[in-house]
């Protein structure tokens, strides 16, 4: 499942959410202030952020607004958590870019359900659902990839790379973005590493006549192209 960053300054609530998320199979990190949250985001992008509104330092709203303005964090799925349940506040939270909004006190089951729903919508690669693009089918539960009837054999990194690309077909990703999202850290790995693994991925896909689906966008990065159906 996903890597979730919990931004919450009340230890009891942070602990309660952590326990439940870990039990649900997520990898969890907690930041108790806006500064710690920004530090965690700078090091590696999580798959989803649970963001408290009232924090020491910058508010959750300010954090969400800043993340939405920055290209690197623009698509970060955010679930806002707050004691405020006034309708105006809900609107402000959603305007700031939150994908969903939950008022305290909340039921942990509801929180987990909302997290799954946001992930399904915004980061399907995190959930164990099979993805299909053109002939290519990738099943995270069994770690199998096939193109029609032809099985495709991939190493673990190429599998993660393909899973990410297939979850965002037609979108161009820079090498830095791919390091961030597939390797989980954009700071300490050379961008050339991405090229090495893309080359291996293409070689594996080539055996199933699908190598062309991984396109190089010159000067920008890579894209997984959706093949145009025959006759369209
Ligand atoms: Ca708080």
Short mmCIF file of C-alpha atoms and ligand atoms in Angstrom, two decimals:
data_model
loop_
_atom_site.label_atom_id
_atom_site.label_comp_id
_atom_site.label_asym_id
_atom_site.label_seq_id
_atom_site.Cartn_x
_atom_site.Cartn_y
_atom_site.Cartn_z
CA UNK A 1 0.00 0.00 0.00
CA UNK A 2 1.00 3.63 0.17
CA UNK A 3 3.41 5.86 2.00
CA UNK A 4 1.33 8.25 4.09
CA UNK A 5 2.56 11.39 5.82
CA UNK A 6 0.47 12.39 8.83
CA UNK A 7 0.81 16.06 9.73
CA UNK A 8 -0.72 16.39 13.18
CA UNK A 9 0.51 18.14 16.32
CA UNK A 10 -1.68 16.22 18.78
CA UNK A 11 0.31 13.06 19.63
CA UNK A 12 -2.76 11.02 20.65
CA UNK A 13 -4.51 11.64 17.34
CA UNK A 14 -1.33 11.10 15.30
CA UNK A 15 -0.79 7.80 17.13
CA UNK A 16 -4.38 6.66 16.58
CA UNK A 17 -4.23 7.39 12.85
CA UNK A 18 -0.75 5.80 12.55
CA UNK A 19 -1.88 2.58 14.19
CA UNK A 20 -4.90 2.26 11.95
CA UNK A 21 -3.01 3.08 8.76
CA UNK A 22 -0.24 0.60 9.58
CA UNK A 23 -2.87 -2.00 10.27
CA UNK A 24 -4.35 -1.20 6.85
CA UNK A 25 -0.94 -1.89 5.27
CA UNK A 26 0.36 1.65 4.80
CA UNK A 27 3.84 2.91 5.59
CA UNK A 28 3.46 5.86 7.94
CA UNK A 29 5.49 8.91 8.84
CA UNK A 30 4.38 11.57 11.33
CA UNK A 31 5.28 15.28 11.29
CA UNK A 32 4.19 17.30 14.33
CA UNK A 33 4.66 20.76 12.81
CA UNK A 34 4.39 22.47 9.44
CA UNK A 35 8.18 22.80 9.36
CA UNK A 36 8.67 19.07 9.93
CA UNK A 37 6.03 18.37 7.28
CA UNK A 38 7.83 20.51 4.70
CA UNK A 39 11.12 18.77 5.57
CA UNK A 40 9.56 15.34 5.05
CA UNK A 41 8.06 16.42 1.72
CA UNK A 42 11.41 17.85 0.59
CA UNK A 43 13.14 14.53 1.28
CA UNK A 44 10.65 12.27 -0.48
CA UNK A 45 7.11 12.59 -1.75
CA UNK A 46 4.56 10.43 0.07
CA UNK A 47 1.58 8.91 -1.76
CA UNK A 48 -0.87 10.83 0.42
CA UNK A 49 -0.85 13.45 3.17
CA UNK A 50 -3.26 13.64 6.08
CA UNK A 51 -3.08 17.27 6.99
CA UNK A 52 -4.33 18.88 10.19
CA UNK A 53 -5.63 22.41 9.84
CA UNK A 54 -4.38 23.95 13.09
CA UNK A 55 -0.61 23.49 13.43
CA UNK A 56 2.17 25.36 15.18
CA UNK A 57 3.73 27.69 12.62
CA UNK A 58 2.05 27.68 9.23
CA UNK A 59 -1.48 26.33 9.11
CA UNK A 60 -2.43 23.23 7.15
CA UNK A 61 -4.28 25.48 4.69
CA UNK A 62 -1.10 27.46 4.00
CA UNK A 63 0.87 24.24 3.50
CA UNK A 64 -1.75 22.86 1.11
CA UNK A 65 -1.79 26.09 -0.88
CA UNK A 66 1.99 26.10 -1.20
CA UNK A 67 2.12 22.45 -2.25
CA UNK A 68 -0.52 23.07 -4.92
CA UNK A 69 1.54 25.93 -6.37
CA UNK A 70 4.75 23.88 -6.64
CA UNK A 71 4.98 21.62 -9.70
CA UNK A 72 6.65 18.86 -7.65
CA UNK A 73 3.84 18.65 -5.10
CA UNK A 74 0.90 19.82 -7.24
CA UNK A 75 -0.65 16.35 -7.52
CA UNK A 76 -0.03 15.26 -3.95
CA UNK A 77 -3.26 13.73 -2.62
CA UNK A 78 -4.30 15.61 0.54
CA UNK A 79 -6.96 14.73 3.12
CA UNK A 80 -7.57 17.64 5.51
CA UNK A 81 -8.36 16.92 9.12
CA UNK A 82 -9.73 19.52 11.45
CA UNK A 83 -11.81 20.36 14.47
CA UNK A 84 -13.53 23.01 12.39
CA UNK A 85 -16.67 21.77 10.73
CA UNK A 86 -18.17 25.06 9.72
CA UNK A 87 -19.28 24.93 6.10
CA UNK A 88 -17.18 27.96 5.22
CA UNK A 89 -14.09 26.20 6.53
CA UNK A 90 -14.84 23.12 4.46
CA UNK A 91 -15.03 25.30 1.36
CA UNK A 92 -11.76 27.02 2.29
CA UNK A 93 -10.05 23.64 2.79
CA UNK A 94 -11.22 22.32 -0.55
CA UNK A 95 -10.32 25.62 -2.25
CA UNK A 96 -6.81 25.32 -0.84
CA UNK A 97 -6.50 22.09 -2.77
CA UNK A 98 -7.50 19.35 -0.33
CA UNK A 99 -8.94 16.27 -2.07
CA UNK A 100 -11.16 15.48 0.87
CA UNK A 101 -12.02 16.82 4.25
CA UNK A 102 -12.85 15.20 7.56
CA UNK A 103 -13.98 16.95 10.75
CA UNK A 104 -12.81 15.84 14.20
CA UNK A 105 -13.96 13.79 15.97
CA UNK A 106 -13.99 11.28 13.11
CA UNK A 107 -14.39 7.53 12.96
CA UNK A 108 -11.19 5.78 11.94
CA UNK A 109 -13.18 3.55 9.59
CA UNK A 110 -14.46 6.60 7.79
CA UNK A 111 -10.96 8.04 7.57
CA UNK A 112 -9.59 4.79 6.10
CA UNK A 113 -12.45 4.62 3.59
CA UNK A 114 -11.80 8.21 2.51
CA UNK A 115 -8.08 7.56 2.16
CA UNK A 116 -8.78 4.56 -0.07
CA UNK A 117 -11.21 6.59 -2.14
CA UNK A 118 -8.72 9.47 -2.61
CA UNK A 119 -5.97 7.01 -3.51
CA UNK A 120 -8.22 5.24 -6.04
CA UNK A 121 -8.93 8.57 -7.68
CA UNK A 122 -5.53 10.25 -7.42
CA UNK A 123 -2.92 7.51 -7.00
CA UNK A 124 -4.33 4.19 -8.22
CA UNK A 125 -0.79 2.78 -8.44
CA UNK A 126 -0.76 2.62 -4.63
CA UNK A 127 -3.68 0.21 -4.44
CA UNK A 128 -3.38 -3.39 -5.51
CA UNK A 129 -5.78 -3.09 -8.44
CA UNK A 130 -4.71 -4.33 -11.86
CA UNK A 131 -4.03 -1.65 -14.48
CA UNK A 132 -4.56 -2.01 -18.20
CA UNK A 133 -3.25 0.30 -20.92
CA UNK A 134 -3.73 -0.92 -24.48
CA UNK A 135 -2.64 -4.55 -24.52
CA UNK A 136 -0.47 -4.13 -21.45
CA UNK A 137 -1.82 -5.42 -18.18
CA UNK A 138 -0.07 -5.10 -14.84
CA UNK A 139 -1.32 -6.84 -11.71
CA UNK A 140 0.33 -5.58 -8.50
CA UNK A 141 -1.22 -8.38 -6.43
CA UNK A 142 0.55 -11.09 -8.40
CA UNK A 143 3.44 -8.89 -9.70
CA UNK A 144 2.66 -10.13 -13.22
CA UNK A 145 2.78 -8.12 -16.42
CA UNK A 146 1.48 -9.31 -19.76
CA UNK A 147 0.84 -7.95 -23.22
CA UNK A 148 -2.17 -9.83 -24.50
CA UNK A 149 -1.19 -13.44 -23.97
CA UNK A 150 2.53 -12.75 -23.81
CA UNK A 151 4.06 -12.58 -20.31
CA UNK A 152 6.56 -9.77 -19.72
CA UNK A 153 9.40 -10.44 -17.29
CA UNK A 154 10.55 -7.38 -15.32
CA UNK A 155 12.97 -6.67 -12.49
CA UNK A 156 11.50 -5.00 -9.36
CA UNK A 157 12.56 -1.46 -10.32
CA UNK A 158 11.26 -1.80 -13.88
CA UNK A 159 8.01 -3.17 -12.43
CA UNK A 160 7.59 -0.12 -10.17
CA UNK A 161 8.53 2.21 -13.03
CA UNK A 162 6.00 0.62 -15.40
CA UNK A 163 3.34 0.63 -12.69
CA UNK A 164 3.82 4.35 -12.18
CA UNK A 165 3.85 5.12 -15.92
CA UNK A 166 0.75 2.98 -16.52
CA UNK A 167 -1.07 4.74 -13.68
CA UNK A 168 -0.50 8.08 -15.41
CA UNK A 169 -0.69 7.28 -19.12
CA UNK A 170 -0.07 10.07 -21.64
CA UNK A 171 1.51 12.29 -19.01
CA UNK A 172 5.12 13.35 -19.36
CA UNK A 173 7.32 12.80 -16.31
CA UNK A 174 10.74 14.34 -15.85
CA UNK A 175 13.59 12.17 -14.58
CA UNK A 176 13.47 14.03 -11.26
CA UNK A 177 9.75 13.31 -10.94
CA UNK A 178 10.29 9.64 -11.69
CA UNK A 179 13.06 9.41 -9.08
CA UNK A 180 10.74 11.06 -6.62
CA UNK A 181 7.75 8.84 -7.29
CA UNK A 182 9.31 5.51 -8.24
CA UNK A 183 12.53 5.49 -6.23
CA UNK A 184 11.08 7.57 -3.40
CA UNK A 185 13.98 9.97 -3.13
CA UNK A 186 14.99 12.54 -5.67
CA UNK A 187 18.08 13.83 -3.91
CA UNK A 188 20.66 11.09 -3.77
CA UNK A 189 20.23 9.22 -7.04
CA UNK A 190 21.59 10.39 -10.37
CA UNK A 191 19.03 11.12 -13.05
CA UNK A 192 20.96 8.86 -15.41
CA UNK A 193 19.72 5.94 -13.30
CA UNK A 194 16.25 6.54 -14.74
CA UNK A 195 17.57 6.17 -18.30
CA UNK A 196 19.22 2.85 -17.42
CA UNK A 197 15.98 1.41 -16.09
CA UNK A 198 13.87 2.82 -18.94
CA UNK A 199 16.25 1.06 -21.34
CA UNK A 200 15.78 -2.24 -19.47
CA UNK A 201 12.02 -1.73 -19.39
CA UNK A 202 11.93 -1.15 -23.15
CA UNK A 203 14.04 -4.24 -23.76
CA UNK A 204 11.60 -6.36 -21.73
CA UNK A 205 8.57 -4.81 -23.42
CA UNK A 206 10.23 -5.29 -26.81
CA UNK A 207 9.78 -9.03 -26.48
CA UNK A 208 6.03 -8.39 -26.42
CA UNK A 209 6.18 -5.76 -29.20
CA UNK A 210 5.28 -3.00 -26.72
CA UNK A 211 8.60 -1.14 -26.44
CA UNK A 212 7.19 1.80 -28.43
CA UNK A 213 4.71 2.57 -25.67
CA UNK A 214 7.49 4.08 -23.54
CA UNK A 215 8.22 7.33 -25.33
CA UNK A 216 11.12 9.71 -24.82
CA UNK A 217 9.97 13.33 -24.80
CA UNK A 218 13.11 15.20 -25.77
CA UNK A 219 14.39 17.63 -23.21
CA UNK A 220 11.59 16.71 -20.80
CA UNK A 221 11.43 13.05 -19.84
CA UNK A 222 9.30 9.99 -20.48
CA UNK A 223 5.70 9.16 -21.21
CA UNK A 224 3.69 5.97 -21.54
CA UNK A 225 1.60 6.35 -24.69
CA UNK A 226 -1.85 4.83 -24.98
CA UNK A 227 -1.92 3.04 -28.30
CA UNK A 228 -4.60 4.31 -30.67
CA UNK A 229 -7.10 1.48 -31.26
CA UNK A 230 -6.99 0.07 -34.78
CA UNK A 231 -9.51 1.76 -37.04
CA UNK A 232 -9.79 4.85 -34.82
CA1 LIG B 1 -3.83 20.59 15.53
#
